[in-house]
Coordinates of C-alpha atoms in Angstrom, one line a residue:
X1 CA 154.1 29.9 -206.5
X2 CA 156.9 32.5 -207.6
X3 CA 157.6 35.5 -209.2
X4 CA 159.6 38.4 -209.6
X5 CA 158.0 41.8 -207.8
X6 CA 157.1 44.0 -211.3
X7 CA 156.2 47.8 -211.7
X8 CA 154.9 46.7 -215.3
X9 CA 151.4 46.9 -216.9
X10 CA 148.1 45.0 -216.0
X11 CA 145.7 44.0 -218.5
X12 CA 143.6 44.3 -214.7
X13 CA 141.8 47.4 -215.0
X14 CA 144.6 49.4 -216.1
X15 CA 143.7 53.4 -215.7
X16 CA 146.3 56.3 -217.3
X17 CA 145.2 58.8 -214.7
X18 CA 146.0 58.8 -211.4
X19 CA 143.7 58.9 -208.1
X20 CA 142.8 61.7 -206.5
X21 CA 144.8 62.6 -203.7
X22 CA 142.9 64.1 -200.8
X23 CA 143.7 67.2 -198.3
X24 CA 142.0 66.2 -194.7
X25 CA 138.9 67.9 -193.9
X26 CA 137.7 67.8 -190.4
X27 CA 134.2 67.3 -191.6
X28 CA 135.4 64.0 -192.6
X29 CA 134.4 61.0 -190.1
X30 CA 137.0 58.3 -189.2
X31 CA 134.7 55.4 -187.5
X32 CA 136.4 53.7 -184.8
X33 CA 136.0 49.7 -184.9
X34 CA 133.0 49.7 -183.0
X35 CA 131.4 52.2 -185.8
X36 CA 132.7 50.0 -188.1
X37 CA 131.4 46.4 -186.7
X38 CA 127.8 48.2 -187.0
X39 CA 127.7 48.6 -189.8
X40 CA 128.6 45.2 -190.1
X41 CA 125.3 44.1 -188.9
X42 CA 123.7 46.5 -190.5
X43 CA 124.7 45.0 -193.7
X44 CA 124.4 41.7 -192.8
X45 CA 127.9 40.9 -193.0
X46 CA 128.7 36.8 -192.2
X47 CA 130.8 35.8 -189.4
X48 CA 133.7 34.3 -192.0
X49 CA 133.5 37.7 -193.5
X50 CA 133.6 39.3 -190.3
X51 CA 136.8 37.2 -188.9
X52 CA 138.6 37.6 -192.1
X53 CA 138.2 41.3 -192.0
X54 CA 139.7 41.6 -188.4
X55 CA 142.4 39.8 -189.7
X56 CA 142.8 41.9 -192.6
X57 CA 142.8 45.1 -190.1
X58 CA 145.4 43.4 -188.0
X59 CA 147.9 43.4 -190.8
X60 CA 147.2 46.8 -192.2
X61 CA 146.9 48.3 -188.6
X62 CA 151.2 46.7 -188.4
X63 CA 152.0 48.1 -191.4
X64 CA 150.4 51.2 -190.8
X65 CA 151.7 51.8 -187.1
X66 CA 155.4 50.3 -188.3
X67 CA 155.1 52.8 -191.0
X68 CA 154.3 55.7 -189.0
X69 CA 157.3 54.6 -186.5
X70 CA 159.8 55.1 -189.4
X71 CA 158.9 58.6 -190.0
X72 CA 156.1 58.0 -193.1
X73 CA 153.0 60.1 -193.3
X74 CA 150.4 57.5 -192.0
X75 CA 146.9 58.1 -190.7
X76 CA 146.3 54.7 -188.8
X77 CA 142.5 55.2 -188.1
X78 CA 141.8 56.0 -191.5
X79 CA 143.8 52.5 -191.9
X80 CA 142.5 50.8 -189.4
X81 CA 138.4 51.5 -190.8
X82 CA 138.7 51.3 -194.3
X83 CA 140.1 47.3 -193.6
X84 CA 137.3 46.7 -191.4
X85 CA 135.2 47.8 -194.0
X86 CA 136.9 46.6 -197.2
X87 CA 134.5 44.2 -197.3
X88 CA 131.1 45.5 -196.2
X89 CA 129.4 45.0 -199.4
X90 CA 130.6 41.5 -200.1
X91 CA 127.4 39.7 -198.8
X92 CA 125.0 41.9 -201.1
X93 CA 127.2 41.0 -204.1
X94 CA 127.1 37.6 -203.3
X95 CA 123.8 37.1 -203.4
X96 CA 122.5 40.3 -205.6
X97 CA 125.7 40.6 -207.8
X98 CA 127.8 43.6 -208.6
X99 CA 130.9 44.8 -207.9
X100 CA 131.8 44.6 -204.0
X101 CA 134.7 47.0 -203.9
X102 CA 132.9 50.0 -206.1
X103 CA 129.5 49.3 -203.6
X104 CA 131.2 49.1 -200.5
X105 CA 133.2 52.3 -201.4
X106 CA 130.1 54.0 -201.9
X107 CA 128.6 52.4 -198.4
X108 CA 131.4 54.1 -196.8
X109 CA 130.5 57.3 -198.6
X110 CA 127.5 57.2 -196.9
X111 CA 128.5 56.1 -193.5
X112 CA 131.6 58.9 -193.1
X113 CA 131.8 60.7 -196.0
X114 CA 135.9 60.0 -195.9
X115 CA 136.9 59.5 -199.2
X116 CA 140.6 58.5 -197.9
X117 CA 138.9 55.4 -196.6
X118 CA 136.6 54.8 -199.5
X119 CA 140.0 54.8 -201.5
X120 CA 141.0 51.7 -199.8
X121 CA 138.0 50.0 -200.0
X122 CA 137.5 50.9 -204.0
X123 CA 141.0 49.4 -204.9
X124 CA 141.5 46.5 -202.2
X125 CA 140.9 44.0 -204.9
X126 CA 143.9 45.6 -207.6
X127 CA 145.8 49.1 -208.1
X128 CA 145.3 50.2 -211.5
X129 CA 148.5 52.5 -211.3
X130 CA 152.2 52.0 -210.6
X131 CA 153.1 51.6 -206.7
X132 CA 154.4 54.1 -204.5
X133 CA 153.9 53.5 -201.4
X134 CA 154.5 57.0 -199.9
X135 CA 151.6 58.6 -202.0
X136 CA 149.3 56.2 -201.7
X137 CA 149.7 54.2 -198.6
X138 CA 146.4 53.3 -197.5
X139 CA 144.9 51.9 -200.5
X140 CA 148.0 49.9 -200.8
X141 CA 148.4 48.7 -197.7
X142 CA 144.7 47.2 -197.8
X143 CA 145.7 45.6 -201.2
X144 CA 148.3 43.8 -199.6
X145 CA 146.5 43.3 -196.0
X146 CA 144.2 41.4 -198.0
X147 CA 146.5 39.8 -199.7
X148 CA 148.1 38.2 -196.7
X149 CA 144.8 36.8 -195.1
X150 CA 143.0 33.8 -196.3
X151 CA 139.9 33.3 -195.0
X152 CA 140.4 34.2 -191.1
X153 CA 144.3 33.3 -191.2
X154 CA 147.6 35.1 -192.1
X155 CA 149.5 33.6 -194.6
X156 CA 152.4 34.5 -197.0
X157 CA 151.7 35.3 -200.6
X158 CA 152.2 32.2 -202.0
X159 CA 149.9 30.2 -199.5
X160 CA 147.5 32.6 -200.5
X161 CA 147.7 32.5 -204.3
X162 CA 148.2 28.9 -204.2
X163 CA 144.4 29.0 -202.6
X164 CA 142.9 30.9 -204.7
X165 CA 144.3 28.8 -208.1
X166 CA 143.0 25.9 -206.6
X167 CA 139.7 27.3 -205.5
X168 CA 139.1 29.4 -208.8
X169 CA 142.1 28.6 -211.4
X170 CA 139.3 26.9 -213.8
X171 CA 140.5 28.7 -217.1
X172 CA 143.3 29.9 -218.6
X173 CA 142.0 33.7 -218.2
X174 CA 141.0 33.1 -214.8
X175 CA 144.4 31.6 -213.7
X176 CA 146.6 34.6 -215.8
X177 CA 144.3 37.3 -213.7
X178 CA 145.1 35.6 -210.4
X179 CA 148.9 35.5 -211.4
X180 CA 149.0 39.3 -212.6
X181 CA 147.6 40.0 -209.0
X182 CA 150.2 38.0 -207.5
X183 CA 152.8 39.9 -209.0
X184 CA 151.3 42.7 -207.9
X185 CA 150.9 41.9 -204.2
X186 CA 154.5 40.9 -204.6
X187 CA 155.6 44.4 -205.9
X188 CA 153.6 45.7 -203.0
X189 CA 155.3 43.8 -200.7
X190 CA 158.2 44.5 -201.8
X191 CA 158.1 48.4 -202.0
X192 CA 156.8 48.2 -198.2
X193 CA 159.5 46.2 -197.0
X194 CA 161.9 48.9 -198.8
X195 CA 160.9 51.5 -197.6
X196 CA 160.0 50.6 -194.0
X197 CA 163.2 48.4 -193.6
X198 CA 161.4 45.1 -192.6
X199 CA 160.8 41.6 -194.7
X200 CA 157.4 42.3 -194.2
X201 CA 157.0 38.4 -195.8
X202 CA 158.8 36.9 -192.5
X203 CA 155.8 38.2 -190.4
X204 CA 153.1 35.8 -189.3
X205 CA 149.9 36.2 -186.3
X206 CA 150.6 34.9 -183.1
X207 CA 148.6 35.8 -179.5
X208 CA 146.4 38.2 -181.6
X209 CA 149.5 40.5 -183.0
X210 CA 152.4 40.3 -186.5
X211 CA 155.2 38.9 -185.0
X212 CA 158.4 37.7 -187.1
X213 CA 158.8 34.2 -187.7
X214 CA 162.1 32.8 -186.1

């Protein structure tokens, strides 16, 4: 799959006002990732689920902790949780239905009251508003996290988006959705790699850690 990285519209959710942005508030919990891997079992969370959402911290920890190293404005706890728990509601949708990323927002609610962290876990699926990585790094950076993980591997984009048309492609809506969020996890890409100076798309797991591929 290709495409060109685009700032344009979705027909995915598209929203005219902006997110809240958030002031830190020391009432606010960050849960390490033995907090996080609790709650896990308190929700029930499968082991696929649970692999694929290490993998998915891995990446975003990288890009969090290369980000920060460049000079950006990166909290890599809050980071590092809300990919741990970008999924944490995903079982209780599979089998009671609903919407995984508005529940699992509201879990973490619950659990830490951080709302920077629930932002990442309400929009890891798609970013209703146009990308800038500097204001909204965490959500974005657990978009594309996901993004780069299928099922308990990293991948590139189009390994990933190939999956999913193969595994869900089965109309014509289904298969424009899944290209409109390719495009965007392109964009996304790109603007990381941009700003942070690295081909973030040459970077694969190996020994447990993002290294680039030679």
């Amino acid at each position: 799959m290709t495409g060109q990285p685009v700032q344009q519209k979705s027909s995915l959710h598209q929203e005219s006002t902006p997110p809240l942005q958030f002031a830190n508030n020391p009432q606010w919990q960050v849960p390490d990732a033995a907090m996080c891997r609790r709650q896990w079992d308190k929700y029930g969370m499968p082991e696929h689920i649970r692999e694929h959402s290490e993998h998915v911290a891995l990446v975003a920890g990288f890009i969090a902790e290369t980000a920060a190293q460049t000079g950006m404005t990166v909290d890599v706890p809050c980071v590092t949780a809300s990919a741990l728990l970008h999924d944490i509601a995903k079982s209780y949708t599979i089998v009671h239905g609903g919407n995984h990323s508005q529940l699992g927002a509201s879990i973490v609610m619950e659990v830490c009251g951080n709302p920077h962290i629930a932002q990442g876990v309400l929009h890891h699926v798609h970013w209703p508003w146009h990308i800038d990585v500097d204001a909204w790094f965490l959500p974005l950076s657990i978009i594309y996290a996901d993004k780069r993980v299928m099922h308990d591997s990293v991948v590139t984009l189009d390994e990933r988006f190939d999956d999913l048309y193969v595994r869900y492609g089965k109309t014509e809506r289904i298969r424009q959705r899944i290209h409109e969020s390719y495009l965007q996890a392109v964009a996304i890409e790109t603007a990381f790699s941009r700003r942070m100076g690295i081909p973030l798309n040459a970077y694969s797991l190996d020994s447990g850690r993002m290294v680039q591929r030679t």
